[in-house]
């Protein structure tokens, strides 16, 4: 039975239905990614370096300050728009996706929620216009158990002295600003963890070794060295000892964007597989004519669509101010699973050429692997989901 006009008017829109603004934004980012990033993807992957010029264009287009209000020089957009941007960029290059992801959904987001008025006035215009940001929580000895960090912050009155090392810090090679966590009261355990706003030029701060990675090769991942790094007291974000809350809640949002990165990647793998299947002939016809190949493509399409629904739902919940913790964990868990599977299937559809660097799918396969590791491993997502299930 068709729905009545009243029912249609009051029904919430379908998850994948975009507003006119969202459609325009998506189109603009897609066009930019295809025209301005795609020509350099292979070169950047091989060199392990992301082009500064593209980062400059990210700022110029407002892609580094999507949710930052216009009064601070940002776009005054939504979290959902940031998700669309990460998906579109990742469909061309997942390294491009993660740069914009960390800036918007983690760093800018944290400042918007927890920074003081003075901190916002000082840093948000820079983050929107010219300064790349990093989020520095992990260390060699503390990954999943993030609050077991060894980096210490010593209270010296008008400043803190930070000592320790951070590891795996995305964007660090390019960043001028670091949202960094250190423990100011180790005896209090996680209740000593404090969030600091650290500038690259602060004395005692240094960016260390850059990792040579399997995938996301052009996105920088570096060590940070804090050797009596002097951070003014006014650069503590939120309260001393309340950084654990900032770290957790920021990652809860950020992992929706990792889901977006993974659906962009999976979508690209599917598109490449479809295009190749139409072209490649065996037994006198395109391999797309064989039902065995068609079914592989169909299964990939189902996975991408299901993952997109999870990601969009979590993002829409977040923008609506509704609880989204479990949904975000599901979105990240599932999208990263299917990204790896879809990229792997896309290679198989390509046959032998799929594993060569002459075709884009081997890179997508390499890039997919990290999705199940960073911003909380798949096991950590399952823990979050299971906790909710069994809570009384
Ligand atoms: C490319 C890249 C970029 C990154 N970017 C950043 C960044 O910008 N900022 C930042 O702070 N960090 C970053 N990280 C760090 C990332 O978040 C950690 O690598 C991740 O949280 C996992 O920590 P770990 O590597 O120490 O693995 P571990 O925590 O040692 O985990 C190893 C294995 O043990 C499993 N495991 C651990 N504990 C449990 C448990 N309780 N139950 C079940 N299984 C468990 C894990 O699931 C995993 O399979 C990045 C990492 C990489 C590789």
GROMACS .gro file of C-alpha atoms and ligand atoms in nm:
model
  445
    1UNK     CA    1   0.000   0.000   0.000
    2UNK     CA    2   0.149   0.342  -0.094
    3UNK     CA    3   0.227   0.576   0.197
    4UNK     CA    4  -0.007   0.871   0.254
    5UNK     CA    5   0.132   1.224   0.189
    6UNK     CA    6   0.119   1.292   0.567
    7UNK     CA    7   0.322   0.982   0.644
    8UNK     CA    8   0.578   1.080   0.380
    9UNK     CA    9   0.611   1.430   0.521
   10UNK     CA   10   0.671   1.315   0.878
   11UNK     CA   11   0.896   1.019   0.796
   12UNK     CA   12   1.268   1.072   0.850
   13UNK     CA   13   1.459   1.080   0.519
   14UNK     CA   14   1.637   0.763   0.407
   15UNK     CA   15   1.993   0.743   0.541
   16UNK     CA   16   2.155   0.776   0.203
   17UNK     CA   17   1.931   1.061   0.085
   18UNK     CA   18   2.145   1.374   0.080
   19UNK     CA   19   2.028   1.733   0.118
   20UNK     CA   20   2.101   1.973  -0.169
   21UNK     CA   21   2.393   2.118   0.031
   22UNK     CA   22   2.532   1.772   0.098
   23UNK     CA   23   2.498   1.672  -0.269
   24UNK     CA   24   2.683   1.983  -0.381
   25UNK     CA   25   2.954   1.934  -0.121
   26UNK     CA   26   2.996   1.568  -0.217
   27UNK     CA   27   3.016   1.657  -0.587
   28UNK     CA   28   3.278   1.928  -0.522
   29UNK     CA   29   3.503   1.699  -0.316
   30UNK     CA   30   3.462   1.409  -0.563
   31UNK     CA   31   3.559   1.632  -0.856
   32UNK     CA   32   3.856   1.776  -0.670
   33UNK     CA   33   3.978   1.430  -0.566
   34UNK     CA   34   3.951   1.292  -0.920
   35UNK     CA   35   4.106   1.591  -1.092
   36UNK     CA   36   4.363   1.719  -0.843
   37UNK     CA   37   4.467   1.415  -0.638
   38UNK     CA   38   4.430   1.110  -0.863
   39UNK     CA   39   4.717   1.209  -1.100
   40UNK     CA   40   4.962   1.203  -0.806
   41UNK     CA   41   4.841   0.899  -0.609
   42UNK     CA   42   5.089   0.648  -0.740
   43UNK     CA   43   5.384   0.885  -0.719
   44UNK     CA   44   5.296   0.980  -0.359
   45UNK     CA   45   5.254   0.614  -0.260
   46UNK     CA   46   5.592   0.524  -0.405
   47UNK     CA   47   5.769   0.824  -0.251
   48UNK     CA   48   5.589   0.783   0.081
   49UNK     CA   49   5.526   1.157   0.085
   50UNK     CA   50   5.203   1.354   0.050
   51UNK     CA   51   5.220   1.662  -0.175
   52UNK     CA   52   5.221   1.988   0.022
   53UNK     CA   53   5.036   2.151  -0.265
   54UNK     CA   54   4.735   1.923  -0.213
   55UNK     CA   55   4.731   2.000   0.160
   56UNK     CA   56   4.734   2.370   0.069
   57UNK     CA   57   4.432   2.304  -0.156
   58UNK     CA   58   4.256   2.122   0.130
   59UNK     CA   59   4.282   2.442   0.334
   60UNK     CA   60   4.180   2.660   0.043
   61UNK     CA   61   3.865   2.453  -0.013
   62UNK     CA   62   3.773   2.460   0.355
   63UNK     CA   63   3.825   2.087   0.392
   64UNK     CA   64   4.045   2.126   0.700
   65UNK     CA   65   3.786   2.320   0.898
   66UNK     CA   66   3.454   2.169   0.795
   67UNK     CA   67   3.282   2.197   1.134
   68UNK     CA   68   3.472   2.500   1.258
   69UNK     CA   69   3.228   2.793   1.280
   70UNK     CA   70   3.264   3.072   1.025
   71UNK     CA   71   3.360   3.321   1.299
   72UNK     CA   72   3.688   3.127   1.332
   73UNK     CA   73   3.742   3.103   0.957
   74UNK     CA   74   3.587   2.756   0.915
   75UNK     CA   75   3.300   2.633   0.702
   76UNK     CA   76   3.037   2.600   0.975
   77UNK     CA   77   2.942   2.261   0.831
   78UNK     CA   78   2.832   1.933   0.986
   79UNK     CA   79   3.004   1.618   1.103
   80UNK     CA   80   2.817   1.435   0.827
   81UNK     CA   81   2.986   1.659   0.570
   82UNK     CA   82   3.323   1.564   0.714
   83UNK     CA   83   3.221   1.200   0.667
   84UNK     CA   84   3.126   1.267   0.304
   85UNK     CA   85   3.462   1.439   0.246
   86UNK     CA   86   3.659   1.150   0.396
   87UNK     CA   87   3.463   0.897   0.188
   88UNK     CA   88   3.515   1.089  -0.137
   89UNK     CA   89   3.885   1.154  -0.081
   90UNK     CA   90   3.945   0.793   0.024
   91UNK     CA   91   3.778   0.665  -0.292
   92UNK     CA   92   4.074   0.823  -0.473
   93UNK     CA   93   4.341   0.799  -0.205
   94UNK     CA   94   4.281   0.673   0.150
   95UNK     CA   95   4.593   0.865   0.261
   96UNK     CA   96   4.422   1.189   0.157
   97UNK     CA   97   4.116   1.071   0.348
   98UNK     CA   98   4.300   1.017   0.675
   99UNK     CA   99   4.470   1.359   0.667
  100UNK     CA  100   4.133   1.533   0.648
  101UNK     CA  101   3.982   1.283   0.892
  102UNK     CA  102   4.232   1.343   1.174
  103UNK     CA  103   4.215   1.719   1.128
  104UNK     CA  104   3.836   1.744   1.134
  105UNK     CA  105   3.680   1.458   1.323
  106UNK     CA  106   3.946   1.431   1.591
  107UNK     CA  107   4.149   1.748   1.643
  108UNK     CA  108   3.908   2.025   1.544
  109UNK     CA  109   3.626   1.836   1.705
  110UNK     CA  110   3.806   1.805   2.037
  111UNK     CA  111   3.881   2.177   2.045
  112UNK     CA  112   3.524   2.266   1.955
  113UNK     CA  113   3.403   2.062   2.252
  114UNK     CA  114   3.664   2.118   2.520
  115UNK     CA  115   3.886   2.418   2.443
  116UNK     CA  116   3.844   2.741   2.642
  117UNK     CA  117   3.728   3.056   2.460
  118UNK     CA  118   4.088   3.179   2.451
  119UNK     CA  119   4.219   2.849   2.314
  120UNK     CA  120   3.949   2.847   2.046
  121UNK     CA  121   4.026   3.202   1.942
  122UNK     CA  122   4.397   3.124   1.923
  123UNK     CA  123   4.397   2.786   1.751
  124UNK     CA  124   4.075   2.731   1.553
  125UNK     CA  125   4.153   2.996   1.287
  126UNK     CA  126   4.494   2.835   1.233
  127UNK     CA  127   4.346   2.486   1.209
  128UNK     CA  128   4.086   2.606   0.959
  129UNK     CA  129   4.330   2.800   0.745
  130UNK     CA  130   4.688   2.677   0.747
  131UNK     CA  131   4.795   2.443   1.027
  132UNK     CA  132   4.783   2.064   1.005
  133UNK     CA  133   4.697   1.891   1.333
  134UNK     CA  134   4.788   1.558   1.490
  135UNK     CA  135   4.636   1.358   1.773
  136UNK     CA  136   4.902   1.205   1.995
  137UNK     CA  137   4.782   0.939   2.235
  138UNK     CA  138   4.959   0.609   2.150
  139UNK     CA  139   5.303   0.505   2.265
  140UNK     CA  140   5.528   0.204   2.213
  141UNK     CA  141   5.399   0.043   2.532
  142UNK     CA  142   5.040   0.167   2.523
  143UNK     CA  143   4.815   0.106   2.224
  144UNK     CA  144   4.484  -0.061   2.301
  145UNK     CA  145   4.559   0.006   2.669
  146UNK     CA  146   4.607   0.373   2.585
  147UNK     CA  147   4.599   0.507   2.940
  148UNK     CA  148   4.899   0.299   3.040
  149UNK     CA  149   5.101   0.577   2.878
  150UNK     CA  150   5.448   0.653   3.009
  151UNK     CA  151   5.465   1.019   2.900
  152UNK     CA  152   5.468   1.240   3.205
  153UNK     CA  153   5.365   1.600   3.266
  154UNK     CA  154   5.529   1.770   3.561
  155UNK     CA  155   5.344   2.069   3.707
  156UNK     CA  156   5.581   2.367   3.732
  157UNK     CA  157   5.323   2.632   3.816
  158UNK     CA  158   5.282   2.848   3.509
  159UNK     CA  159   5.392   2.565   3.280
  160UNK     CA  160   5.420   2.186   3.255
  161UNK     CA  161   5.730   1.991   3.157
  162UNK     CA  162   5.647   1.697   2.932
  163UNK     CA  163   5.878   1.399   2.898
  164UNK     CA  164   5.829   1.080   2.695
  165UNK     CA  165   5.769   0.954   2.347
  166UNK     CA  166   5.460   0.914   2.135
  167UNK     CA  167   5.440   0.664   1.852
  168UNK     CA  168   5.231   0.620   1.535
  169UNK     CA  169   5.125   0.983   1.510
  170UNK     CA  170   4.935   1.048   1.186
  171UNK     CA  171   5.005   1.379   1.006
  172UNK     CA  172   5.304   1.447   1.235
  173UNK     CA  173   5.550   1.521   0.952
  174UNK     CA  174   5.329   1.805   0.828
  175UNK     CA  175   5.164   1.912   1.154
  176UNK     CA  176   5.220   2.241   1.333
  177UNK     CA  177   4.982   2.155   1.617
  178UNK     CA  178   4.946   1.848   1.839
  179UNK     CA  179   4.666   1.748   2.071
  180UNK     CA  180   4.884   1.545   2.303
  181UNK     CA  181   4.809   1.338   2.612
  182UNK     CA  182   5.041   1.295   2.909
  183UNK     CA  183   4.993   1.179   3.266
  184UNK     CA  184   5.025   1.458   3.525
  185UNK     CA  185   4.957   1.228   3.822
  186UNK     CA  186   5.069   0.869   3.758
  187UNK     CA  187   4.956   0.761   4.106
  188UNK     CA  188   4.599   0.842   4.002
  189UNK     CA  189   4.622   0.612   3.699
  190UNK     CA  190   4.400   0.717   3.409
  191UNK     CA  191   4.270   1.004   3.624
  192UNK     CA  192   4.608   1.172   3.577
  193UNK     CA  193   4.580   1.179   3.198
  194UNK     CA  194   4.572   1.539   3.074
  195UNK     CA  195   4.522   1.692   2.729
  196UNK     CA  196   4.780   1.948   2.613
  197UNK     CA  197   4.776   2.177   2.310
  198UNK     CA  198   5.133   2.160   2.184
  199UNK     CA  199   5.288   2.370   1.909
  200UNK     CA  200   5.564   2.224   1.700
  201UNK     CA  201   5.796   2.512   1.797
  202UNK     CA  202   5.764   2.459   2.173
  203UNK     CA  203   6.108   2.404   2.329
  204UNK     CA  204   6.183   2.036   2.392
  205UNK     CA  205   5.944   1.911   2.124
  206UNK     CA  206   6.066   1.714   1.827
  207UNK     CA  207   5.914   1.501   1.552
  208UNK     CA  208   6.114   1.178   1.526
  209UNK     CA  209   6.134   0.882   1.293
  210UNK     CA  210   5.877   0.843   1.018
  211UNK     CA  211   5.742   0.489   0.967
  212UNK     CA  212   5.786   0.308   0.634
  213UNK     CA  213   5.448   0.137   0.606
  214UNK     CA  214   5.266  -0.135   0.410
  215UNK     CA  215   4.979   0.095   0.317
  216UNK     CA  216   4.867   0.457   0.357
  217UNK     CA  217   5.226   0.519   0.263
  218UNK     CA  218   5.194   0.887   0.180
  219UNK     CA  219   5.017   0.968   0.506
  220UNK     CA  220   5.294   1.041   0.755
  221UNK     CA  221   5.311   0.836   1.075
  222UNK     CA  222   5.587   0.951   1.312
  223UNK     CA  223   5.731   0.928   1.656
  224UNK     CA  224   5.721   1.237   1.879
  225UNK     CA  225   5.998   1.309   2.127
  226UNK     CA  226   5.929   1.518   2.435
  227UNK     CA  227   6.242   1.614   2.618
  228UNK     CA  228   6.152   1.861   2.892
  229UNK     CA  229   5.899   2.006   2.652
  230UNK     CA  230   5.770   2.326   2.807
  231UNK     CA  231   5.395   2.374   2.766
  232UNK     CA  232   5.229   2.684   2.917
  233UNK     CA  233   4.960   2.605   3.172
  234UNK     CA  234   4.708   2.792   2.957
  235UNK     CA  235   4.758   2.515   2.698
  236UNK     CA  236   4.598   2.249   2.915
  237UNK     CA  237   4.268   2.166   2.743
  238UNK     CA  238   3.986   2.096   2.987
  239UNK     CA  239   4.088   2.009   3.341
  240UNK     CA  240   4.412   1.850   3.458
  241UNK     CA  241   4.334   1.478   3.503
  242UNK     CA  242   4.027   1.485   3.276
  243UNK     CA  243   4.214   1.414   2.953
  244UNK     CA  244   4.100   1.050   2.951
  245UNK     CA  245   3.745   1.165   2.885
  246UNK     CA  246   3.859   1.388   2.598
  247UNK     CA  247   4.068   1.105   2.450
  248UNK     CA  248   3.786   0.851   2.465
  249UNK     CA  249   3.506   1.072   2.344
  250UNK     CA  250   3.713   1.214   2.059
  251UNK     CA  251   3.798   0.867   1.934
  252UNK     CA  252   3.434   0.762   1.958
  253UNK     CA  253   3.357   1.024   1.694
  254UNK     CA  254   3.678   0.979   1.497
  255UNK     CA  255   3.616   0.613   1.433
  256UNK     CA  256   3.301   0.692   1.235
  257UNK     CA  257   3.534   0.870   0.992
  258UNK     CA  258   3.761   0.566   0.973
  259UNK     CA  259   3.445   0.383   0.868
  260UNK     CA  260   3.400   0.651   0.598
  261UNK     CA  261   3.759   0.607   0.487
  262UNK     CA  262   3.701   0.234   0.454
  263UNK     CA  263   3.375   0.264   0.258
  264UNK     CA  264   3.543   0.508   0.017
  265UNK     CA  265   3.825   0.259  -0.029
  266UNK     CA  266   3.587  -0.037  -0.076
  267UNK     CA  267   3.373   0.157  -0.322
  268UNK     CA  268   3.683   0.235  -0.529
  269UNK     CA  269   3.786  -0.132  -0.528
  270UNK     CA  270   3.438  -0.230  -0.651
  271UNK     CA  271   3.439   0.036  -0.924
  272UNK     CA  272   3.779  -0.078  -1.050
  273UNK     CA  273   3.663  -0.442  -1.046
  274UNK     CA  274   3.346  -0.364  -1.244
  275UNK     CA  275   3.539  -0.162  -1.504
  276UNK     CA  276   3.798  -0.436  -1.547
  277UNK     CA  277   3.537  -0.714  -1.566
  278UNK     CA  278   3.365  -0.531  -1.851
  279UNK     CA  279   3.688  -0.500  -2.047
  280UNK     CA  280   3.879  -0.819  -1.987
  281UNK     CA  281   3.791  -1.099  -2.229
  282UNK     CA  282   3.839  -1.471  -2.169
  283UNK     CA  283   3.674  -1.761  -2.353
  284UNK     CA  284   3.571  -1.508  -2.618
  285UNK     CA  285   3.367  -1.276  -2.396
  286UNK     CA  286   3.405  -1.016  -2.120
  287UNK     CA  287   3.458  -1.186  -1.784
  288UNK     CA  288   3.162  -0.975  -1.657
  289UNK     CA  289   2.942  -1.214  -1.861
  290UNK     CA  290   3.034  -1.504  -1.632
  291UNK     CA  291   2.794  -1.553  -1.346
  292UNK     CA  292   3.081  -1.646  -1.114
  293UNK     CA  293   3.231  -1.299  -1.165
  294UNK     CA  294   2.894  -1.124  -1.149
  295UNK     CA  295   2.820  -1.283  -0.811
  296UNK     CA  296   3.154  -1.165  -0.674
  297UNK     CA  297   3.075  -0.810  -0.786
  298UNK     CA  298   2.724  -0.834  -0.642
  299UNK     CA  299   2.856  -0.951  -0.303
  300UNK     CA  300   3.104  -0.663  -0.298
  301UNK     CA  301   2.822  -0.416  -0.372
  302UNK     CA  302   2.610  -0.554  -0.086
  303UNK     CA  303   2.901  -0.521   0.157
  304UNK     CA  304   2.977  -0.163   0.055
  305UNK     CA  305   2.612  -0.060   0.082
  306UNK     CA  306   2.567  -0.225   0.423
  307UNK     CA  307   2.883  -0.059   0.554
  308UNK     CA  308   2.774   0.279   0.419
  309UNK     CA  309   2.441   0.250   0.601
  310UNK     CA  310   2.622   0.181   0.929
  311UNK     CA  311   2.859   0.475   0.879
  312UNK     CA  312   2.593   0.722   0.768
  313UNK     CA  313   2.364   0.616   1.052
  314UNK     CA  314   2.634   0.667   1.315
  315UNK     CA  315   2.720   1.008   1.166
  316UNK     CA  316   2.357   1.119   1.147
  317UNK     CA  317   2.304   1.009   1.509
  318UNK     CA  318   2.606   1.212   1.614
  319UNK     CA  319   2.480   1.523   1.433
  320UNK     CA  320   2.136   1.474   1.589
  321UNK     CA  321   2.291   1.470   1.938
  322UNK     CA  322   2.174   1.111   1.997
  323UNK     CA  323   2.384   0.830   2.149
  324UNK     CA  324   2.609   0.673   1.886
  325UNK     CA  325   2.883   0.485   2.072
  326UNK     CA  326   2.780   0.131   1.974
  327UNK     CA  327   2.678   0.235   1.624
  328UNK     CA  328   3.018   0.401   1.571
  329UNK     CA  329   3.199   0.087   1.687
  330UNK     CA  330   2.985  -0.127   1.456
  331UNK     CA  331   3.046   0.110   1.164
  332UNK     CA  332   3.423   0.106   1.212
  333UNK     CA  333   3.439  -0.268   1.274
  334UNK     CA  334   3.227  -0.365   0.975
  335UNK     CA  335   3.363  -0.112   0.725
  336UNK     CA  336   3.721  -0.211   0.793
  337UNK     CA  337   3.634  -0.581   0.759
  338UNK     CA  338   3.461  -0.536   0.426
  339UNK     CA  339   3.722  -0.293   0.294
  340UNK     CA  340   3.990  -0.557   0.324
  341UNK     CA  341   3.761  -0.826   0.181
  342UNK     CA  342   3.642  -0.606  -0.106
  343UNK     CA  343   3.993  -0.498  -0.203
  344UNK     CA  344   4.101  -0.863  -0.194
  345UNK     CA  345   3.808  -0.970  -0.415
  346UNK     CA  346   3.881  -0.682  -0.654
  347UNK     CA  347   4.235  -0.814  -0.697
  348UNK     CA  348   4.095  -1.161  -0.776
  349UNK     CA  349   3.861  -1.015  -1.039
  350UNK     CA  350   4.170  -0.861  -1.199
  351UNK     CA  351   4.356  -1.193  -1.204
  352UNK     CA  352   4.734  -1.164  -1.227
  353UNK     CA  353   4.750  -0.795  -1.311
  354UNK     CA  354   4.565  -0.725  -0.985
  355UNK     CA  355   4.878  -0.783  -0.781
  356UNK     CA  356   5.092  -0.550  -0.991
  357UNK     CA  357   5.145  -0.180  -0.936
  358UNK     CA  358   5.012  -0.112  -1.286
  359UNK     CA  359   4.658  -0.141  -1.147
  360UNK     CA  360   4.519   0.050  -0.848
  361UNK     CA  361   4.368  -0.242  -0.656
  362UNK     CA  362   4.688  -0.373  -0.496
  363UNK     CA  363   4.736  -0.034  -0.329
  364UNK     CA  364   4.380  -0.037  -0.200
  365UNK     CA  365   4.443  -0.381  -0.053
  366UNK     CA  366   4.755  -0.252   0.124
  367UNK     CA  367   4.572   0.061   0.239
  368UNK     CA  368   4.280  -0.141   0.377
  369UNK     CA  369   4.485  -0.330   0.636
  370UNK     CA  370   4.523  -0.039   0.876
  371UNK     CA  371   4.146   0.005   0.909
  372UNK     CA  372   4.126  -0.288   1.149
  373UNK     CA  373   4.408  -0.152   1.363
  374UNK     CA  374   4.404   0.223   1.423
  375UNK     CA  375   4.157   0.421   1.633
  376UNK     CA  376   4.087   0.100   1.822
  377UNK     CA  377   4.150  -0.246   1.678
  378UNK     CA  378   3.863  -0.465   1.563
  379UNK     CA  379   3.882  -0.648   1.897
  380UNK     CA  380   3.840  -0.318   2.082
  381UNK     CA  381   3.531  -0.238   1.873
  382UNK     CA  382   3.387  -0.581   1.951
  383UNK     CA  383   3.450  -0.519   2.322
  384UNK     CA  384   3.251  -0.194   2.304
  385UNK     CA  385   2.964  -0.366   2.122
  386UNK     CA  386   2.964  -0.667   2.355
  387UNK     CA  387   2.975  -0.452   2.671
  388UNK     CA  388   2.651  -0.285   2.566
  389UNK     CA  389   2.492  -0.621   2.483
  390UNK     CA  390   2.562  -0.779   2.817
  391UNK     CA  391   2.517  -0.471   3.037
  392UNK     CA  392   2.224  -0.503   3.271
  393LIG     C1  393   4.931   0.389   1.045
  393LIG     C2  394   4.894   0.414   1.188
  393LIG     C3  395   4.847   0.539   1.224
  393LIG     C4  396   4.816   0.566   1.357
  393LIG     N1  397   4.778   0.694   1.393
  393LIG     C5  398   4.767   0.725   1.525
  393LIG     C6  399   4.748   0.861   1.567
  393LIG     O1  400   4.738   0.952   1.486
  393LIG     N2  401   4.745   0.887   1.700
  393LIG     C7  402   4.756   0.790   1.794
  393LIG     O2  403   4.753   0.821   1.913
  393LIG     N3  404   4.774   0.660   1.757
  393LIG     C8  405   4.781   0.625   1.626
  393LIG     N4  406   4.801   0.495   1.588
  393LIG     C9  407   4.812   0.392   1.689
  393LIG    C10  408   4.695   0.295   1.688
  393LIG     O3  409   4.581   0.356   1.739
  393LIG    C11  410   4.738   0.169   1.764
  393LIG     O4  411   4.831   0.102   1.682
  393LIG    C12  412   4.619   0.080   1.796
  393LIG     O5  413   4.538   0.138   1.894
  393LIG    C13  414   4.664  -0.058   1.845
  393LIG     O6  415   4.761  -0.048   1.943
  393LIG     P1  416   4.894  -0.138   1.933
  393LIG     O7  417   4.952  -0.114   1.797
  393LIG     O8  418   4.980  -0.105   2.048
  393LIG     O9  419   4.844  -0.286   1.939
  393LIG     P2  420   4.814  -0.368   2.074
  393LIG    O10  421   4.726  -0.289   2.163
  393LIG    O11  422   4.942  -0.420   2.127
  393LIG    O12  423   4.728  -0.487   2.014
  393LIG    C14  424   4.788  -0.602   1.953
  393LIG    C15  425   4.677  -0.705   1.931
  393LIG    O13  426   4.623  -0.745   2.058
  393LIG    C16  427   4.484  -0.729   2.059
  393LIG     N5  428   4.439  -0.688   2.194
  393LIG    C17  429   4.497  -0.599   2.278
  393LIG     N6  430   4.428  -0.591   2.392
  393LIG    C18  431   4.322  -0.674   2.379
  393LIG    C19  432   4.212  -0.710   2.462
  393LIG     N7  433   4.193  -0.654   2.584
  393LIG     N8  434   4.121  -0.800   2.416
  393LIG    C20  435   4.137  -0.855   2.294
  393LIG     N9  436   4.238  -0.826   2.211
  393LIG    C21  437   4.330  -0.737   2.254
  393LIG    C22  438   4.456  -0.617   1.958
  393LIG    O14  439   4.322  -0.625   1.909
  393LIG    C23  440   4.559  -0.648   1.850
  393LIG    O15  441   4.509  -0.746   1.764
  393LIG    C24  442   4.827   0.465   1.454
  393LIG    C25  443   4.872   0.338   1.416
  393LIG    C26  444   4.907   0.312   1.286
  393LIG    C27  445   4.961   0.176   1.252
   0.00000   0.00000   0.00000
